[in-house]
PDB file of C-alpha atoms and ligand atoms in Angstrom:
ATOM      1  CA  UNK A  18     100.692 -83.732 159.286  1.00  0.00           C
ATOM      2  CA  UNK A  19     103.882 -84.333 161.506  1.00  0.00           C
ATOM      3  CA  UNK A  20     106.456 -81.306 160.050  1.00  0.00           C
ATOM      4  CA  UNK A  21     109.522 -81.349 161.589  1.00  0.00           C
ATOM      5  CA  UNK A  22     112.436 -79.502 159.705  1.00  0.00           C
ATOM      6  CA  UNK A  23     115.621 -79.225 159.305  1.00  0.00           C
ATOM      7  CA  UNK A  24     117.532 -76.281 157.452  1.00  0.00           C
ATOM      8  CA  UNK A  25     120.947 -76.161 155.755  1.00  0.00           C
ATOM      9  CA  UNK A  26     121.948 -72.893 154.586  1.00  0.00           C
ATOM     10  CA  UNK A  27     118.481 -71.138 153.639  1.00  0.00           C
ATOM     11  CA  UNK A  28     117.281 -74.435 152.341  1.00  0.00           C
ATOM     12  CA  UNK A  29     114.790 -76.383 154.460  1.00  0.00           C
ATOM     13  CA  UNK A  30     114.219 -79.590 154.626  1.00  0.00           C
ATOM     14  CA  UNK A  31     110.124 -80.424 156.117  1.00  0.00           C
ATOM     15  CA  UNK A  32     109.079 -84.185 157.058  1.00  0.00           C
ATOM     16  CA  UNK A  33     105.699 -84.356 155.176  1.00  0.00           C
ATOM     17  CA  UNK A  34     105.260 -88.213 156.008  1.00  0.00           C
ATOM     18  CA  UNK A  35     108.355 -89.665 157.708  1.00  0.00           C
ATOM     19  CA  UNK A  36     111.019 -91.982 155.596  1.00  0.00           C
ATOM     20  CA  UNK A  37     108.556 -91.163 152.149  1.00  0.00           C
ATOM     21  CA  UNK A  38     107.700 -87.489 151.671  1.00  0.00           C
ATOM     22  CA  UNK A  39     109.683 -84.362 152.417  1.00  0.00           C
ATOM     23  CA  UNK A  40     108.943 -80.832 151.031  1.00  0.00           C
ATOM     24  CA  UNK A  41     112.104 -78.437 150.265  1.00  0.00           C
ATOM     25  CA  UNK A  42     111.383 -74.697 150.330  1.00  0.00           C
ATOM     26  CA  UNK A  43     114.305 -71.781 150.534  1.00  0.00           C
ATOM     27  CA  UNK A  44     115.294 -72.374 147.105  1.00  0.00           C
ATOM     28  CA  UNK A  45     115.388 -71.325 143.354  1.00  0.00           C
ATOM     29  CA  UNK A  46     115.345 -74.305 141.416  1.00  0.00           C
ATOM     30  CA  UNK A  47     115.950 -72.204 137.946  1.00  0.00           C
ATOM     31  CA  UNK A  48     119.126 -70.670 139.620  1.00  0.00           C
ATOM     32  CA  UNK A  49     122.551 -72.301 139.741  1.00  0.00           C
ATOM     33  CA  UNK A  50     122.902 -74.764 142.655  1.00  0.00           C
ATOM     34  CA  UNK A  51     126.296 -74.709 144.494  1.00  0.00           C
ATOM     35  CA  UNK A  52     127.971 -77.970 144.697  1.00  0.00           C
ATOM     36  CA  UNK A  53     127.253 -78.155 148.947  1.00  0.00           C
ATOM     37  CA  UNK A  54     123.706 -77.350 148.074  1.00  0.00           C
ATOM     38  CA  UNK A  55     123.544 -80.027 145.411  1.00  0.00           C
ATOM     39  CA  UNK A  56     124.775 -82.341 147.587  1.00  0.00           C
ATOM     40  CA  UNK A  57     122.212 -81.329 150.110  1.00  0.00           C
ATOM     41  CA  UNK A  58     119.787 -82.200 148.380  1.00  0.00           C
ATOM     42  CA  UNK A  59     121.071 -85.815 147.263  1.00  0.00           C
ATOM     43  CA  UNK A  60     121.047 -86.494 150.741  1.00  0.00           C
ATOM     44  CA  UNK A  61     117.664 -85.082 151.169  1.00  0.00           C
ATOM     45  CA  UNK A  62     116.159 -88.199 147.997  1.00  0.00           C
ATOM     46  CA  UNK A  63     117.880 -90.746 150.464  1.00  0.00           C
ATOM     47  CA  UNK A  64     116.077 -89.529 153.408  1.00  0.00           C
ATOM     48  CA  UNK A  65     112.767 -89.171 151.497  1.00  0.00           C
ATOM     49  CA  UNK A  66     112.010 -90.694 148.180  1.00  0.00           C
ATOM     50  CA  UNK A  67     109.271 -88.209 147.260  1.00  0.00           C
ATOM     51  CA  UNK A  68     110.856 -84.665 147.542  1.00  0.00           C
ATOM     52  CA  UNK A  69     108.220 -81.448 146.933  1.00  0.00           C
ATOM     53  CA  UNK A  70     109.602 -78.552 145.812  1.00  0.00           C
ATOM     54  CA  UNK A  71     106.897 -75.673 146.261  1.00  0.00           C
ATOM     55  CA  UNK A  72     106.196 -72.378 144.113  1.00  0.00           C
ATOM     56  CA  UNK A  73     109.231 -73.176 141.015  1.00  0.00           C
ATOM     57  CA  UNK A  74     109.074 -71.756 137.464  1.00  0.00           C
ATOM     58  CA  UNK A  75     110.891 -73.587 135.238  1.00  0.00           C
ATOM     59  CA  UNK A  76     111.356 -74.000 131.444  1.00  0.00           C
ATOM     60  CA  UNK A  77     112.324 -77.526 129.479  1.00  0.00           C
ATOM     61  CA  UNK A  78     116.275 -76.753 130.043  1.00  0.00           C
ATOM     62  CA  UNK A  79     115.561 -75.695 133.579  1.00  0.00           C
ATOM     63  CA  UNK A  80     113.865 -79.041 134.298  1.00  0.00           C
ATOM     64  CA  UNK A  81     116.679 -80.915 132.415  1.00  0.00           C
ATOM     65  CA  UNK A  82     118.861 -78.938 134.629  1.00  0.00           C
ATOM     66  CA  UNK A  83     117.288 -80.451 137.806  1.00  0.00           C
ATOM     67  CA  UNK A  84     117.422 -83.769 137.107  1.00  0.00           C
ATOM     68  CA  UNK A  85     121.652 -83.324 136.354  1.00  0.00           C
ATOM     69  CA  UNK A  86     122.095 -82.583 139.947  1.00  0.00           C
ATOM     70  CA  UNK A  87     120.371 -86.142 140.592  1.00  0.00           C
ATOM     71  CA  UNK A  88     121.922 -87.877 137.409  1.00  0.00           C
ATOM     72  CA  UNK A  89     122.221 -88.130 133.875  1.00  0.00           C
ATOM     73  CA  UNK A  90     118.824 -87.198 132.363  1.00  0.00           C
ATOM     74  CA  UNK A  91     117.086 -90.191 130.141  1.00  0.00           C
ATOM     75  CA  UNK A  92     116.365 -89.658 126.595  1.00  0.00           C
ATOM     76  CA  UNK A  93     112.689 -90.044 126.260  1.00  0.00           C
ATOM     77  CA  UNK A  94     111.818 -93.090 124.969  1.00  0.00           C
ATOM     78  CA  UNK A  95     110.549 -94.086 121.324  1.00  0.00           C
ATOM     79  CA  UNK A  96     107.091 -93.812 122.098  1.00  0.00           C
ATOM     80  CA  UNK A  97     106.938 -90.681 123.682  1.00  0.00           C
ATOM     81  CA  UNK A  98     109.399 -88.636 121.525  1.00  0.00           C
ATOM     82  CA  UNK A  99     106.147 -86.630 120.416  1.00  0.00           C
ATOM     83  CA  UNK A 100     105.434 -85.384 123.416  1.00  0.00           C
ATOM     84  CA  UNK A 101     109.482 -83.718 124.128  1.00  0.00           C
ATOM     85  CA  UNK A 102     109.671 -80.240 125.000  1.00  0.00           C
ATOM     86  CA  UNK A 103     111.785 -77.896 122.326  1.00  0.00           C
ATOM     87  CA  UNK A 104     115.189 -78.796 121.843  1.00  0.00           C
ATOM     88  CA  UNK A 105     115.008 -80.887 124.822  1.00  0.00           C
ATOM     89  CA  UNK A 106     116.043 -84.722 124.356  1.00  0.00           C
ATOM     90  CA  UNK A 107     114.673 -85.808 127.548  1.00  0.00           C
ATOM     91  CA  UNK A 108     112.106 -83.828 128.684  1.00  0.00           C
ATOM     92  CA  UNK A 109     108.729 -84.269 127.816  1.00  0.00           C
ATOM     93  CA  UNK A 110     104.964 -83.332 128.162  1.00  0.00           C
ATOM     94  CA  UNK A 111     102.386 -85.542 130.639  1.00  0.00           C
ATOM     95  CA  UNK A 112      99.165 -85.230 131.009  1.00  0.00           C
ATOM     96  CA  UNK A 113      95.717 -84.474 129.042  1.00  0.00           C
ATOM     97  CA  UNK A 114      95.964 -81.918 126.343  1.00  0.00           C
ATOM     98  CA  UNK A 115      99.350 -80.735 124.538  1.00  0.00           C
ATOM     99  CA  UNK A 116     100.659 -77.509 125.091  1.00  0.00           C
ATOM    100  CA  UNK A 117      98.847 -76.094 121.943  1.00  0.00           C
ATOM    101  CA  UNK A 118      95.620 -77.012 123.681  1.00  0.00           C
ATOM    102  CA  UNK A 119      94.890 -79.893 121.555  1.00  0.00           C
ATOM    103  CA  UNK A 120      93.632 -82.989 123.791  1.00  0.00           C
ATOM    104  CA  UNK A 121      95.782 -86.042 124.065  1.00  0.00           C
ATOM    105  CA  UNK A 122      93.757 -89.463 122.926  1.00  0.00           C
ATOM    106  CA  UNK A 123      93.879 -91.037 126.360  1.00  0.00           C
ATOM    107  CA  UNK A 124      91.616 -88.458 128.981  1.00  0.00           C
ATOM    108  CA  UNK A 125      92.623 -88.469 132.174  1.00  0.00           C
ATOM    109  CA  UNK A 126      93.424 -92.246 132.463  1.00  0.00           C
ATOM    110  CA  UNK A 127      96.848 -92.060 131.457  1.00  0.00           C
ATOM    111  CA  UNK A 128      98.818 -94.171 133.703  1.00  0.00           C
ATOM    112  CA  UNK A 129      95.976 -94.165 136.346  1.00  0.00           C
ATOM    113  CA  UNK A 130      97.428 -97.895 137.006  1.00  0.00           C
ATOM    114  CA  UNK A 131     100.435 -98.332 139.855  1.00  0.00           C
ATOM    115  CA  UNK A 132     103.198 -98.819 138.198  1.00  0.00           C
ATOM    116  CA  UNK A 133     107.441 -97.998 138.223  1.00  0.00           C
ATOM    117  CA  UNK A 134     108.430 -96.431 134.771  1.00  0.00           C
ATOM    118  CA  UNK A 135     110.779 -98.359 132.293  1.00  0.00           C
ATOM    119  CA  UNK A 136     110.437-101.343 134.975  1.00  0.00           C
ATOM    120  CA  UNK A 137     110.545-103.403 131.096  1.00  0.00           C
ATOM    121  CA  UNK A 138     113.605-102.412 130.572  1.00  0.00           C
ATOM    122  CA  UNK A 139     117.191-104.148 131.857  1.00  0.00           C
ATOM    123  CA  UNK A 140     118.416-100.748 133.176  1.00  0.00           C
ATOM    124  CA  UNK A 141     115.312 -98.731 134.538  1.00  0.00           C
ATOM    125  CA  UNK A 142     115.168 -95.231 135.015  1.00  0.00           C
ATOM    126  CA  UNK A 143     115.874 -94.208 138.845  1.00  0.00           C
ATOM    127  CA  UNK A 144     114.030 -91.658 139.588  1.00  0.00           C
ATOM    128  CA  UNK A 145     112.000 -88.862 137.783  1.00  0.00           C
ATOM    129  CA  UNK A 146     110.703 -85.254 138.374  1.00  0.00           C
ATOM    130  CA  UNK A 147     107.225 -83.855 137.566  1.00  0.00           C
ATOM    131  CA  UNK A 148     106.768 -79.580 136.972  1.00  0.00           C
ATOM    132  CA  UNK A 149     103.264 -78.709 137.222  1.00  0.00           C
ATOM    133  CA  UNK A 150     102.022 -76.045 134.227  1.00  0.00           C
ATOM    134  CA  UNK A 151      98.165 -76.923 134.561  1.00  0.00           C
ATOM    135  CA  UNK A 152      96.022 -77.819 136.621  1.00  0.00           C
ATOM    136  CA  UNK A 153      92.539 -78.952 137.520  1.00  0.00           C
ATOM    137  CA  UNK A 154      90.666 -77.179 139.917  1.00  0.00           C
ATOM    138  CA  UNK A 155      89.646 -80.268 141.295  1.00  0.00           C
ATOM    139  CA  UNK A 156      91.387 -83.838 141.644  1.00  0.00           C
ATOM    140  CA  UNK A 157      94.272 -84.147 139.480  1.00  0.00           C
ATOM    141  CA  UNK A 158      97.083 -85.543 141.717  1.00  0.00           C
ATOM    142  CA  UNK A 159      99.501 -88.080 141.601  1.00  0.00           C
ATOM    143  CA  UNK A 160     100.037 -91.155 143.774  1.00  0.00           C
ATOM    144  CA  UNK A 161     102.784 -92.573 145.697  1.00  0.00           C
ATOM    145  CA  UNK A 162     103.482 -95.890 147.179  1.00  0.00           C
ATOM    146  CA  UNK A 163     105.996 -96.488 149.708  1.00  0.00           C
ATOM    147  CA  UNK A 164     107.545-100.031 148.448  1.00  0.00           C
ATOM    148  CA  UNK A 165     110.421-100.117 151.712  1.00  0.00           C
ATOM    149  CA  UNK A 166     107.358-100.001 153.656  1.00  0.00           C
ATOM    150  CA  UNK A 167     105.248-102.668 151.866  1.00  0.00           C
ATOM    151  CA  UNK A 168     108.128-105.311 151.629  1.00  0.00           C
ATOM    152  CA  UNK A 169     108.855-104.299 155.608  1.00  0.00           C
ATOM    153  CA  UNK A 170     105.560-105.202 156.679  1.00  0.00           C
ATOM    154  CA  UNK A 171     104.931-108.531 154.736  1.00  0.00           C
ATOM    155  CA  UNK A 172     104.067-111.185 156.599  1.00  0.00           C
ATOM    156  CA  UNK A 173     107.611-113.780 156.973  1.00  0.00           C
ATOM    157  CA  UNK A 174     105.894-116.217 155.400  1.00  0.00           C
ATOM    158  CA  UNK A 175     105.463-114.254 152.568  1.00  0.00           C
ATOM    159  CA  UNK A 176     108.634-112.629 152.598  1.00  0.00           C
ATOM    160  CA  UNK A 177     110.465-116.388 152.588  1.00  0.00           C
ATOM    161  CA  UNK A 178     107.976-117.053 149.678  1.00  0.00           C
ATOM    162  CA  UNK A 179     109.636-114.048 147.313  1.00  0.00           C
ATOM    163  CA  UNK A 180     113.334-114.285 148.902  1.00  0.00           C
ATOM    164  CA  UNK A 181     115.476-114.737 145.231  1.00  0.00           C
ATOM    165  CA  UNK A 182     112.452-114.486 143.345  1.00  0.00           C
ATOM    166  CA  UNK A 183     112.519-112.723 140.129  1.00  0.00           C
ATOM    167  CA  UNK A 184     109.313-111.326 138.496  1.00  0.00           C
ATOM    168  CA  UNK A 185     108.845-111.008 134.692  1.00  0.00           C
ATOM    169  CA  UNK A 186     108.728-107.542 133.010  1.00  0.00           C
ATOM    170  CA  UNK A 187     107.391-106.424 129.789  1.00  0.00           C
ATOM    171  CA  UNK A 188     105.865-103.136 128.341  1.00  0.00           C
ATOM    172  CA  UNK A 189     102.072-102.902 129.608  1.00  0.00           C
ATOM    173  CA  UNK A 190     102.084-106.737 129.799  1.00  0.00           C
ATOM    174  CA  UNK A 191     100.749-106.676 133.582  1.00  0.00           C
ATOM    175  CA  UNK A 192      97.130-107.454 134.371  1.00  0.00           C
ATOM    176  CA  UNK A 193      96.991-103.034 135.845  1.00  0.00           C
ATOM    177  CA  UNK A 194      96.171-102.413 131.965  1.00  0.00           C
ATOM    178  CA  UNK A 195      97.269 -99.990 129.766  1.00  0.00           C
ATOM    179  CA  UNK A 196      99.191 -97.126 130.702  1.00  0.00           C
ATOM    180  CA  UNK A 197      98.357 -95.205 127.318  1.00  0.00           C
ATOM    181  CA  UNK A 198      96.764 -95.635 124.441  1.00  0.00           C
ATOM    182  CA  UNK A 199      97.958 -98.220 121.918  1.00  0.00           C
ATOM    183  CA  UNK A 200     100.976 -97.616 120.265  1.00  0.00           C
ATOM    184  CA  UNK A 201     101.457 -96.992 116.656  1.00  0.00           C
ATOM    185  CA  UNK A 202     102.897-100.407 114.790  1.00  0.00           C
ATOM    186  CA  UNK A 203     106.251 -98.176 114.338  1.00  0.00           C
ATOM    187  CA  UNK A 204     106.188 -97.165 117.083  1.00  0.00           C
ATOM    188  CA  UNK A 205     105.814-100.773 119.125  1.00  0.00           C
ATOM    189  CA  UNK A 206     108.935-102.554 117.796  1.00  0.00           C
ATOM    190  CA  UNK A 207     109.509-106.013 119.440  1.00  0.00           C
ATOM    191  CA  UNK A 208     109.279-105.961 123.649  1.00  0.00           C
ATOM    192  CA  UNK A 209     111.408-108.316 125.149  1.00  0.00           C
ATOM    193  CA  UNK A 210     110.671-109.469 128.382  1.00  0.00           C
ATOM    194  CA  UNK A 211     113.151-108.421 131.071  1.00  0.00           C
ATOM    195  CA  UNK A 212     113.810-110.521 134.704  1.00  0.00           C
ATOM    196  CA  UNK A 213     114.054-108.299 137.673  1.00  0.00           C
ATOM    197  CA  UNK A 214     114.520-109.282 141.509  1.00  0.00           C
ATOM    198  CA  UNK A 215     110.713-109.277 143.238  1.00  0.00           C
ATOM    199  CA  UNK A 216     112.818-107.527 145.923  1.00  0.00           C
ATOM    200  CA  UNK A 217     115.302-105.124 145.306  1.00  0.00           C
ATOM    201  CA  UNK A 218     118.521-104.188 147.349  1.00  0.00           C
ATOM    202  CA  UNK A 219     118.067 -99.786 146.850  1.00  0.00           C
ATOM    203  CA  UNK A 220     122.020 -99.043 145.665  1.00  0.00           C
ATOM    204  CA  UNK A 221     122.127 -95.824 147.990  1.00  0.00           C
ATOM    205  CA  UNK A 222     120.045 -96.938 151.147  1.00  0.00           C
ATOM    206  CA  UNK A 223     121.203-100.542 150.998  1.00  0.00           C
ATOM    207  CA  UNK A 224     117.322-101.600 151.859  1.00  0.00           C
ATOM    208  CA  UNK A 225     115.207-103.985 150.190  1.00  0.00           C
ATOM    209  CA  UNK A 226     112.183-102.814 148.389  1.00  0.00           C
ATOM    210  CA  UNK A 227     109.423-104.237 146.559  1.00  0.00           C
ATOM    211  CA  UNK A 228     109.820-104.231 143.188  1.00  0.00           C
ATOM    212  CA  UNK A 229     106.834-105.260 140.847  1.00  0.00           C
ATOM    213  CA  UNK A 230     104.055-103.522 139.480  1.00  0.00           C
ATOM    214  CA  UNK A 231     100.605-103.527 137.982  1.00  0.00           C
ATOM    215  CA  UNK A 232     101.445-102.050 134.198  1.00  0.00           C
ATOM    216  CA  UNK A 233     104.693-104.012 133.381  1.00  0.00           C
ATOM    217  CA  UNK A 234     105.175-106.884 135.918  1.00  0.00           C
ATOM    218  CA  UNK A 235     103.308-110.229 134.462  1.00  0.00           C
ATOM    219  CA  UNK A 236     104.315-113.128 136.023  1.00  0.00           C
ATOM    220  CA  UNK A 237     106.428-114.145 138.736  1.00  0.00           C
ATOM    221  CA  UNK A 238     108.975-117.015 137.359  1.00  0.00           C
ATOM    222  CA  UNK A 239     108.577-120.380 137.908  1.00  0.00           C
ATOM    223  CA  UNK A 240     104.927-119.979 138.695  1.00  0.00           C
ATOM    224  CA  UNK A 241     101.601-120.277 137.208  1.00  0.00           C
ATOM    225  CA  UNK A 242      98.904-117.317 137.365  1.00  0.00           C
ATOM    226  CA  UNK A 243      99.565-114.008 139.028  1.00  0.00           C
ATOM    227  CA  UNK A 244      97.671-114.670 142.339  1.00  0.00           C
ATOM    228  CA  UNK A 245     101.145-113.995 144.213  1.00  0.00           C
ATOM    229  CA  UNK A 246     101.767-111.057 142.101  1.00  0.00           C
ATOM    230  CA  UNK A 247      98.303-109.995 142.770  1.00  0.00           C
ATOM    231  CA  UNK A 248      98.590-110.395 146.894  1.00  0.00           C
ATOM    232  CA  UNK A 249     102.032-108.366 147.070  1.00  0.00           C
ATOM    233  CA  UNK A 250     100.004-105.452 144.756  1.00  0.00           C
ATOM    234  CA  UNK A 251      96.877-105.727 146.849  1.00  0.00           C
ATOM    235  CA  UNK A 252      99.464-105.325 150.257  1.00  0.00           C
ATOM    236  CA  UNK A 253     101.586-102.831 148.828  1.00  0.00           C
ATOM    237  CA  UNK A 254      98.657-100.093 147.639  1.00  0.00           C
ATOM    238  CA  UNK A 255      97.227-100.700 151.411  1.00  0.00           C
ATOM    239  CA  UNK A 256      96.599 -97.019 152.394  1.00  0.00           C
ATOM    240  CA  UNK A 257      98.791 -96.506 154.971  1.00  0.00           C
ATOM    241  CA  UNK A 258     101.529 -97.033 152.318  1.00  0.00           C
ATOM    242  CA  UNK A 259     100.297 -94.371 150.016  1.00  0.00           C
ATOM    243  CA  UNK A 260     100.451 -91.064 149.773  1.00  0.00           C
ATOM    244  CA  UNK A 261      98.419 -89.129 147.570  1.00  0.00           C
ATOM    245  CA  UNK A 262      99.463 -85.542 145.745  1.00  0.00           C
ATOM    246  CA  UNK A 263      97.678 -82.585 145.117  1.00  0.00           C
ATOM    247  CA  UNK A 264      99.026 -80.565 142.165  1.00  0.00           C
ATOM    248  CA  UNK A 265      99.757 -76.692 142.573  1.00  0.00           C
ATOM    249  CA  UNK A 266     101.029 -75.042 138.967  1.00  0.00           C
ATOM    250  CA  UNK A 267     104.568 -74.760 140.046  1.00  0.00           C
ATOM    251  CA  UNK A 268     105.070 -77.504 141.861  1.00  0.00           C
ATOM    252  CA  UNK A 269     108.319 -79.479 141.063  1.00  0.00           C
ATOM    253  CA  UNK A 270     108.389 -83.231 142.547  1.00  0.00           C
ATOM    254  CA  UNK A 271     110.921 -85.864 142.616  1.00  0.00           C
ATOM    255  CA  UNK A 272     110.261 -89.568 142.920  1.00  0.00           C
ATOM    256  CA  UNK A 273     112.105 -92.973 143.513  1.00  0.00           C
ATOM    257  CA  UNK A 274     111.542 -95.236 140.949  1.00  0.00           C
ATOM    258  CA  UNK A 275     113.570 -98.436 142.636  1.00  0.00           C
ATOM    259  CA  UNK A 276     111.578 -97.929 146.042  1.00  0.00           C
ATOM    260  CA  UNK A 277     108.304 -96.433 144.940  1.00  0.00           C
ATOM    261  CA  UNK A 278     105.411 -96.923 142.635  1.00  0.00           C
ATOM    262  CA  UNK A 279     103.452 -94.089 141.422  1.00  0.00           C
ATOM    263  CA  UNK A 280     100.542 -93.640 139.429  1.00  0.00           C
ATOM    264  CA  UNK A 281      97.728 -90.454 138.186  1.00  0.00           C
ATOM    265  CA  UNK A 282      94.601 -90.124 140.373  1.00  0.00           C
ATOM    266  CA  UNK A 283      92.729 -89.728 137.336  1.00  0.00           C
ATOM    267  CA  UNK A 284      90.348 -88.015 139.728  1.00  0.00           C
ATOM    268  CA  UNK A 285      89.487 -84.661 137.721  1.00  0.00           C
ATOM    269  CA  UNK A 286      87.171 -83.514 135.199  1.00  0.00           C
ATOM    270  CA  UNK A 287      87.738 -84.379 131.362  1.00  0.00           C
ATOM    271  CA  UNK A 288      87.175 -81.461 130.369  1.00  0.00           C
ATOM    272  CA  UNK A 289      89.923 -79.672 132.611  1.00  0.00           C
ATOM    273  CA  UNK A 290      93.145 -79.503 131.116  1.00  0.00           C
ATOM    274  CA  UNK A 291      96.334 -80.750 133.282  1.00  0.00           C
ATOM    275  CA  UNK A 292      99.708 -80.456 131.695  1.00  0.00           C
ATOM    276  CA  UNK A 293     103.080 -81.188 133.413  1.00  0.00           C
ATOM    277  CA  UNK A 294     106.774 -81.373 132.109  1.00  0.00           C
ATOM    278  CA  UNK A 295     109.033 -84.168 133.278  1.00  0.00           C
ATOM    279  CA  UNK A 296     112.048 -85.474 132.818  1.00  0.00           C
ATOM    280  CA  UNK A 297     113.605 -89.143 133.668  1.00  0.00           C
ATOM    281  CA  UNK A 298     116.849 -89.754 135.330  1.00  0.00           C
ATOM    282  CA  UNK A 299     118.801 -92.733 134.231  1.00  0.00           C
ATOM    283  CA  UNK A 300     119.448 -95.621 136.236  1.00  0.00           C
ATOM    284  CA  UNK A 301     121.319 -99.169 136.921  1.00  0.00           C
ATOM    285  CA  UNK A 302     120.393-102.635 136.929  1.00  0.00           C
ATOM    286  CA  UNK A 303     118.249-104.204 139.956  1.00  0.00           C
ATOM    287  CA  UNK A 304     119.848-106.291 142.122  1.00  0.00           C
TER     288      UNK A 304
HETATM  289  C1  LIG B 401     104.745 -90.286 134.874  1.00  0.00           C
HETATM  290  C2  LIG B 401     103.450 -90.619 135.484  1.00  0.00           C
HETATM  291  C3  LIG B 401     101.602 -89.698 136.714  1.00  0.00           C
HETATM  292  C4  LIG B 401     100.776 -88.462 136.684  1.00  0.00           C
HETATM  293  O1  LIG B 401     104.957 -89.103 134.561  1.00  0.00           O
HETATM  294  O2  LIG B 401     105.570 -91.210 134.723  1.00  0.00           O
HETATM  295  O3  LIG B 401     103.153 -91.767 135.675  1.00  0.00           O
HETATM  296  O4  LIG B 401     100.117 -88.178 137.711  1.00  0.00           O
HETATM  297  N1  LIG B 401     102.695 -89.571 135.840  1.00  0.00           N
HETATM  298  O5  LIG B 401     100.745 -87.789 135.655  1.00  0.00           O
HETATM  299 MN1  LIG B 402     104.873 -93.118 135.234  1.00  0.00          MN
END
């Protein structure tokens, strides 16, 4: 593992895998961040889309707190309202059990499919931030793909194929499966499907991304069967694209939803009990 770092103040900035993953230590995430500090580590989310934050404690306002200094925090959505933390609107529980113990209905195969969350939606969620509570002793992490790399590295053939292309979106419509288990008739409503750019212009970096996935994305417009679909998901998942991490309770990590896809290992024992806060961070239209 290349670490180079780079400190401002007491915080420090470590390359974990260059232009992805970077790992901030030197800081209290539970304590009030200054405004240069704050802005430190905006610029640290442009430099790497998947930021670690070692060793944090932090309750359901703490964890709202975070995500302010990237945003305006997303009210969970319908489905997942009964999973929010108290007196929190939009932070919620992930992962296999609730925090009473009781086991959630889905194992450990809860979005074990790549995917980008609220990609069904006209306005997706930018980015999001995971706080580890429990974990397995074995397996348990979460997955990262770099989607800047993936589009870079497609073949110009390929990218002239998808140039103006726009992909069809709707909730677990994609052939990656179900990302939970099947909602409650209330809870369902109506899903209508949503057209987003297969390659999207990133509104802070100003580079093009892939921007499709296995859960939500269904069918590319204008064409018949998902084999294309199914080629850009086989290239982008390529291992040299992904990075995979390992859980520590404590951990706090924040992801890029409009240059990254992300999905759970699944990799652990069912009868180990993981359990992780997160919270959302609103975002704008592809383009
Ligand atoms: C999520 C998610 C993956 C995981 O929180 O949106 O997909 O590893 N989590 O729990
Ligand atoms: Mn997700």
């Amino acid at each position: 593992m290349a670490l180079e770092t780079m400190a401002t103040g007491d915080l420090v900035v470590e390359t974990v895998v260059d232009g992805f993953v970077g790992r901030i230590s030197g800081l209290d995430l539970s304590a009030a961040l200054d405004p240069g500090r704050a802005e430190a580590l905006r610029a640290a989310w442009r430099d790497f889309p998947v930021l670690h934050f070692p060793d944090q404690s932090l309750s359901p306002e703490g964890l709202r707190r975070v995500g302010e200094v990237f945003g305006v925090p997303e009210p969970e959505t319908p489905m997942n309202r009964g999973y929010l933390t108290e007196g929190e609107d939009a932070v919620s529980y992930v992962g296999n059990i609730h925090p009473d113990g009781t086991p959630y209905p889905f194992g450990n195969k809860r979005a074990t499919a790549w995917h980008s969350d609220q990609s069904y939606f006209a306005t997706p969620v930018s980015g999001a931030i995971l706080h580890a509570l429990r974990i397995p002793d074995q397996g348990g992490g979460t997955q990262f793909c770099n989607m800047y790399a993936a589009y870079d590295s497609l073949p110009a053939a390929t990218k002239g194929k998808i140039e103006n292309g726009v992909a069809l979106h709707c909730y677990n419509a994609g052939p990656g499966g179900e990302a939970g288990p099947p909602l409650d008739e209330d809870k369902h409503g109506t899903w209508t499907p949503v057209r987003h750019p297969i390659v999207r212009t990133h509104p802070l970096s100003g580079r093009p991304a892939l921007y499709v996935n296995h859960i939500h994305t269904y069918a590319i417009d204008g064409m018949a069967g998902t084999e294309l679909l199914e080629e850009l998901m086989a290239h982008a998942t390529e291992p040299r694209f992904v990075y995979y991490h390992p859980w520590r309770v404590g951990d706090t990590v924040l992801w890029d939803q409009r240059c990254l896809m992300h999905k759970s290992a699944g990799d652990y024992p069912l009868d180990q009990a993981r359990l992780l806060m997160r919270v959302k961070v609103a975002g704008d239209a592809p383009y």
